[in-house]
Short mmCIF file of C-alpha atoms in Angstrom, two decimals:
data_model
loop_
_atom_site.label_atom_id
_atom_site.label_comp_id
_atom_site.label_asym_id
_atom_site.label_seq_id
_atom_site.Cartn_x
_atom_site.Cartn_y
_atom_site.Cartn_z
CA UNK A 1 2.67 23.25 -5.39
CA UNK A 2 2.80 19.50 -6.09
CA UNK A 3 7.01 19.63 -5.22
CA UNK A 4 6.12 20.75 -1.81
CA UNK A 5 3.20 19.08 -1.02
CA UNK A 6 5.32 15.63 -1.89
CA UNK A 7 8.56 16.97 -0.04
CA UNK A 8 6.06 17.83 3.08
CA UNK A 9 4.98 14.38 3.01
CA UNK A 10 8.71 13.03 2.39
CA UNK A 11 9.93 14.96 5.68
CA UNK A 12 7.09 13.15 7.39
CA UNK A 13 7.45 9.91 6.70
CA UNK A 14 11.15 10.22 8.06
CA UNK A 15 10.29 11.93 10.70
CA UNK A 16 7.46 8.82 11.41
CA UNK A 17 10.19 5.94 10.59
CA UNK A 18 13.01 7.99 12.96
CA UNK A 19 10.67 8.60 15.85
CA UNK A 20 7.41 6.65 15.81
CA UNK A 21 4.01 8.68 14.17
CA UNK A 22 2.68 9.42 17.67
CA UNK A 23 6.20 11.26 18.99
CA UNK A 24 6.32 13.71 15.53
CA UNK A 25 4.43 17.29 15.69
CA UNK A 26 3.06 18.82 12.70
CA UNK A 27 5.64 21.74 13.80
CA UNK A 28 8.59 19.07 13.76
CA UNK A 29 7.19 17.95 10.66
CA UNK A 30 6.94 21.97 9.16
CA UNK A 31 10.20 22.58 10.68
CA UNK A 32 11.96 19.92 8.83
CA UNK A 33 10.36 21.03 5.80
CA UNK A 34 11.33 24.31 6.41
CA UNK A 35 7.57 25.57 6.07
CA UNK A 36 5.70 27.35 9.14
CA UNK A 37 3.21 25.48 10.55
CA UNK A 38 0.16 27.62 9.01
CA UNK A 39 1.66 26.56 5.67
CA UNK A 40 1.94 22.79 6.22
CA UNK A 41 -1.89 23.01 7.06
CA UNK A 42 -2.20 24.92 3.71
CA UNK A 43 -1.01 21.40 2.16
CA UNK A 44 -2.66 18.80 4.71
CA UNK A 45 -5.05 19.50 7.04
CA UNK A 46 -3.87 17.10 9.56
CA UNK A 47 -1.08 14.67 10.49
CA UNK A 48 -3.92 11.77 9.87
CA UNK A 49 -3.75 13.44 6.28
CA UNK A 50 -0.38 12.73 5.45
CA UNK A 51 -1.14 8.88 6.56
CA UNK A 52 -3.91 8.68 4.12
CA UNK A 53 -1.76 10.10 1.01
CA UNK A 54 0.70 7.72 1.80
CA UNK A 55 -1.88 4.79 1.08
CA UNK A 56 -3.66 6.82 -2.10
CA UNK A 57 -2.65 4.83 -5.24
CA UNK A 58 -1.87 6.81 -8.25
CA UNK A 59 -2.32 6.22 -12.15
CA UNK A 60 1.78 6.44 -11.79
CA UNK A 61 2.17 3.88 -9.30
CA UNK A 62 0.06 1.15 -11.13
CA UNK A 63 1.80 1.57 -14.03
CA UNK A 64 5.29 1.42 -12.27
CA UNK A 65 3.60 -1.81 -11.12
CA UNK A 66 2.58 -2.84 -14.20
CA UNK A 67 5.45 -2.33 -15.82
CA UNK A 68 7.65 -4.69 -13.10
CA UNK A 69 5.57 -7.42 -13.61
CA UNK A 70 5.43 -7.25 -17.51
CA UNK A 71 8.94 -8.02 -17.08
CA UNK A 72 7.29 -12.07 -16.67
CA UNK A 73 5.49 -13.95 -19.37
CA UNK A 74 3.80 -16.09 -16.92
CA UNK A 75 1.05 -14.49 -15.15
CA UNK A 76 1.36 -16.64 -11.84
CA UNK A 77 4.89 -15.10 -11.25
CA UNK A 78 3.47 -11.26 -12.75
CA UNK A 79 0.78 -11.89 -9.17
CA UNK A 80 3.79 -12.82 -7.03
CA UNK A 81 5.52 -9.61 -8.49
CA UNK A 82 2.26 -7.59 -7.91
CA UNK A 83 1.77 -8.72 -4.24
CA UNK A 84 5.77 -8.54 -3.73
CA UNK A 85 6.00 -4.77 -4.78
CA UNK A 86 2.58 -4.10 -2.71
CA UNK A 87 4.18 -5.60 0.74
CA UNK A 88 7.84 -3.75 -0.37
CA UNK A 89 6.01 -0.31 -0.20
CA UNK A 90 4.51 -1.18 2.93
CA UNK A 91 7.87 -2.44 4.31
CA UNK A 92 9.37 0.75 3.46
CA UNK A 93 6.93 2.74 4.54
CA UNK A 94 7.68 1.06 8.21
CA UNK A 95 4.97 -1.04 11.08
CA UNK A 96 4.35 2.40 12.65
CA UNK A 97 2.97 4.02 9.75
CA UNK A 98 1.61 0.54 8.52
CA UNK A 99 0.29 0.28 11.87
CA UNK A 100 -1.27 4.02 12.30
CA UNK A 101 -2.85 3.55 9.11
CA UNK A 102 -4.78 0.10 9.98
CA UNK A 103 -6.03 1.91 13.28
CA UNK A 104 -7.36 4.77 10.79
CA UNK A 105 -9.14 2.09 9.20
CA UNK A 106 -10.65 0.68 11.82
CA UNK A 107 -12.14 4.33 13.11
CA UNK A 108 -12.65 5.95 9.40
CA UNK A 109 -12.13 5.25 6.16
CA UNK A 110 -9.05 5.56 4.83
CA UNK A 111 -9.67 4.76 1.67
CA UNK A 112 -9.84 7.70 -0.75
CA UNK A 113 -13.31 9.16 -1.88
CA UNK A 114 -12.88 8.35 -5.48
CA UNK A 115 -13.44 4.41 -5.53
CA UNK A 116 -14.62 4.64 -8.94
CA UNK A 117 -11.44 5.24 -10.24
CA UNK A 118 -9.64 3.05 -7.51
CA UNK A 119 -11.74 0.51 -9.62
CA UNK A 120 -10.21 1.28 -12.76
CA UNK A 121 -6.87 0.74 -11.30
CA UNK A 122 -7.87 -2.42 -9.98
CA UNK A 123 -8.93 -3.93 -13.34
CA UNK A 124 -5.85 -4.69 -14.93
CA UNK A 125 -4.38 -6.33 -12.32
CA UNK A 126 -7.80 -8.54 -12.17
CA UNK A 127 -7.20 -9.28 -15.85
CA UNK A 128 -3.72 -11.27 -14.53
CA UNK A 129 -5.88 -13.16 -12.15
CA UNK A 130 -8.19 -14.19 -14.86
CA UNK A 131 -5.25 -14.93 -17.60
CA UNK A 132 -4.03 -17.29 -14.83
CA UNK A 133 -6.98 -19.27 -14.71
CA UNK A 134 -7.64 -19.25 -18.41
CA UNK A 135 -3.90 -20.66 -19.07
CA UNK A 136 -4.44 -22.91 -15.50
CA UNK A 137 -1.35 -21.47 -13.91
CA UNK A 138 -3.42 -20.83 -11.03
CA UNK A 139 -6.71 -23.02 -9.58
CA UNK A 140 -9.79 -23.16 -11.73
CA UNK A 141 -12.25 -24.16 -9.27
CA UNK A 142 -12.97 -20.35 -7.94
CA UNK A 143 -13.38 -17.48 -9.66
CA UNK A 144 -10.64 -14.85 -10.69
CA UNK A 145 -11.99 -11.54 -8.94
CA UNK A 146 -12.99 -13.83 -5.27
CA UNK A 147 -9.11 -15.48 -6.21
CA UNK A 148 -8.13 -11.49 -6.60
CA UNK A 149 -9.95 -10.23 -2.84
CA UNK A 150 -9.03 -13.76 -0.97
CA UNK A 151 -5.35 -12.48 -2.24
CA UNK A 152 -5.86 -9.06 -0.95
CA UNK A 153 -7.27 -10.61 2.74
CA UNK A 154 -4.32 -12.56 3.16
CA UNK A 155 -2.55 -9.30 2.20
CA UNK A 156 -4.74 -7.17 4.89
CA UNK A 157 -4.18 -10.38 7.58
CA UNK A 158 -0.50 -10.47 6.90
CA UNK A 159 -0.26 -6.40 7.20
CA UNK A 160 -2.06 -6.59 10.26
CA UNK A 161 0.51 -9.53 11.69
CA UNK A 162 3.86 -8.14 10.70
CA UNK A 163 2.62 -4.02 11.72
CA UNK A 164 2.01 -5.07 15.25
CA UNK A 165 4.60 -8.08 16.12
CA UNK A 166 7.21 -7.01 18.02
CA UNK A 167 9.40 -10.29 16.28
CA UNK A 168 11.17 -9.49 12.94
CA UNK A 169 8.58 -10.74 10.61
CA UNK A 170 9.19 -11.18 6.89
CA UNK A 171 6.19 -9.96 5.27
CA UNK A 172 7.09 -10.63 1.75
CA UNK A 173 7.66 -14.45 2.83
CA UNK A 174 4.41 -14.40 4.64
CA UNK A 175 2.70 -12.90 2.00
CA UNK A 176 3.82 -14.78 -0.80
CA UNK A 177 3.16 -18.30 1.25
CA UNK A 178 -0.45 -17.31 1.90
CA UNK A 179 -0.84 -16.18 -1.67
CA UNK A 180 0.66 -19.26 -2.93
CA UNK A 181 -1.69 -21.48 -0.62
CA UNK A 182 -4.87 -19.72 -2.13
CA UNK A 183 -3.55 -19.64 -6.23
CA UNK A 184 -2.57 -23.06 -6.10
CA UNK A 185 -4.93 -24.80 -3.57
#
């Protein structure tokens, strides 16, 4: 079941990137996954569905994250490898979907149900934040976890920019400047 809900949502996000989220029908979508259209609503209930499990984290994609930024003994470059991966997956997943996904936010919560264990995910990744300002790699003078959510607003700001500028906008430089202006000061 897991194989076709993923491939459903693989079709889609092709589908999205190839002709914009607002010109794809859940039949186009079905089609392409060679599903009727009373089975793709078996898997999602709506097209709004399939933007929302796009943007659900999974145990699997922290620790692919993880993982990358092990790869650096310093933890100020492991939070430029964080952020860097973060703003990659949004790349690929394209400014329409990026886009249709920040309107969703703005009307409903996009955000899935189970915070709690979006928390848990969140706490290694704090632990970085805090090893930076224990070994001063990154400023002392504010603490880790605001450090950790001024990060993420630059993230949300920058999203926000590059999804709905029609100019080529490189979101990984624009990202890792604003980071880099609130870790260092």
């Amino acid at each position: 079941m897991q194989d076709k809900k993923t491939e459903i949502l693989n079709k889609a996000l092709e589908l999205f990137k190839e002709k914009g989220y607002d010109n794809v029908t859940v039949n186009e979508i079905a089609s392409a996954s060679n599903i009727s259209k009373n089975t793709f609503y078996y898997y999602y209930e709506s097209k709004e569905e399939l933007i929302r499990a796009l943007f659900k984290p999974t145990g699997k994609d922290a620790g692919e994250i993880m993982g990358e930024m092990l790869k650096y003994s310093d933890p100020y470059e492991q939070i430029l490898c964080f952020f860097h991966r973060i703003t990659s997956y949004f790349m690929f997943l394209g400014k329409d979907v990026v886009r249709q996904a920040l309107m969703m936010n703005l009307s409903k919560d996009i955000v899935p149900k189970e915070h709690a264990r979006m928390s848990e995910h969140i706490q290694p990744f704090l632990a970085i934040f805090e090893r930076a300002v224990q070994e001063k790699c990154i400023r002392q003078d504010v603490k880790p976890w605001k450090l950790f959510a001024g990060c993420g607003v630059i993230l949300m700001g920058s999203l926000q920019i590059w999804a709905t500028s029609r100019e080529d906008v490189d979101l990984n430089a624009v990202v890792k400047e604003g980071i880099e202006m609130m870790l260092k000061g």
